[in-house]
């Protein structure tokens, strides 16, 4: 399955022209109805608000919405579980049928690219499957790093 998903990712990214969100031809492309990696500038709540404008109930783009949060972004005493609860409630209110939330430390991901031997157990969510970050090719590693909001 991982190979088919990766092939689809490459094919779609390489045949889809530039998009209105600033994505250039052959740049990474978003998963399902999720934003293009690096395009979401206003945070996860804005992503949920954008998704609710799509015909999600009709199975638009298979309907999963993936949010990739930066673990290190929870500062000044922010309660990560409360933030996740609020995002889940917002997604439910927006009729988002499938919400997948992943939390990564961007600095850890970047260090894992440079020092893979120190991060063998780092598991990430890729297009429909989980994988060891250090076993992914550089393009997919960059894709995951760019998804972190």
Short mmCIF file of C-alpha atoms in Angstrom, two decimals, residues 3-67:
data_model
loop_
_atom_site.label_atom_id
_atom_site.label_comp_id
_atom_site.label_asym_id
_atom_site.label_seq_id
_atom_site.Cartn_x
_atom_site.Cartn_y
_atom_site.Cartn_z
CA UNK A 3 4.18 2.23 -2.66
CA UNK A 4 0.84 2.92 -4.33
CA UNK A 5 0.21 5.91 -2.11
CA UNK A 6 3.67 7.28 -2.82
CA UNK A 7 3.25 6.76 -6.57
CA UNK A 8 -0.10 8.58 -6.45
CA UNK A 9 1.51 11.43 -4.54
CA UNK A 10 4.25 11.78 -7.13
CA UNK A 11 1.90 11.51 -10.10
CA UNK A 12 -0.62 13.99 -8.75
CA UNK A 13 2.06 16.49 -7.69
CA UNK A 14 3.72 16.28 -11.11
CA UNK A 15 0.59 16.68 -13.26
CA UNK A 16 -1.28 19.31 -11.27
CA UNK A 17 -0.53 22.83 -12.42
CA UNK A 18 0.00 25.82 -10.15
CA UNK A 19 -2.86 26.43 -7.72
CA UNK A 20 -4.42 29.65 -6.36
CA UNK A 21 -2.88 29.14 -2.91
CA UNK A 22 0.60 29.83 -4.29
CA UNK A 23 1.59 26.22 -4.97
CA UNK A 24 3.79 26.03 -8.05
CA UNK A 25 3.73 23.28 -10.68
CA UNK A 26 5.36 20.11 -9.28
CA UNK A 27 5.41 21.43 -5.68
CA UNK A 28 3.96 19.05 -3.07
CA UNK A 29 0.20 18.75 -3.08
CA UNK A 30 -2.18 18.50 -0.12
CA UNK A 31 -3.69 15.25 1.05
CA UNK A 32 -7.42 14.73 0.49
CA UNK A 33 -9.05 18.07 1.42
CA UNK A 34 -6.09 19.30 3.47
CA UNK A 35 -4.10 22.39 2.53
CA UNK A 36 -0.99 22.27 0.40
CA UNK A 37 2.01 21.86 2.74
CA UNK A 38 3.26 25.27 3.79
CA UNK A 39 0.21 27.15 2.46
CA UNK A 40 -1.79 27.34 5.70
CA UNK A 41 -0.69 30.62 7.27
CA UNK A 42 -3.51 31.27 9.73
CA UNK A 43 -3.39 28.11 11.82
CA UNK A 44 -5.51 25.01 12.34
CA UNK A 45 -8.75 26.80 13.19
CA UNK A 46 -8.65 28.59 9.83
CA UNK A 47 -8.05 25.23 8.13
CA UNK A 48 -11.20 23.79 9.74
CA UNK A 49 -13.14 26.94 8.76
CA UNK A 50 -11.98 26.54 5.15
CA UNK A 51 -12.85 22.84 5.10
CA UNK A 52 -16.41 23.48 6.21
CA UNK A 53 -16.99 25.37 2.95
CA UNK A 54 -16.35 22.16 0.99
CA UNK A 55 -19.07 19.58 0.24
CA UNK A 56 -17.57 17.20 2.81
CA UNK A 57 -20.79 15.23 3.35
CA UNK A 58 -20.69 14.24 -0.32
CA UNK A 59 -17.28 12.62 0.11
CA UNK A 60 -15.34 15.53 -1.39
CA UNK A 61 -11.69 14.44 -1.90
CA UNK A 62 -12.45 11.36 0.23
CA UNK A 63 -13.21 13.87 3.03
CA UNK A 64 -10.37 13.38 5.55
CA UNK A 65 -8.90 16.58 6.93
CA UNK A 66 -5.37 16.24 8.25
CA UNK A 67 -4.04 18.79 10.73
#
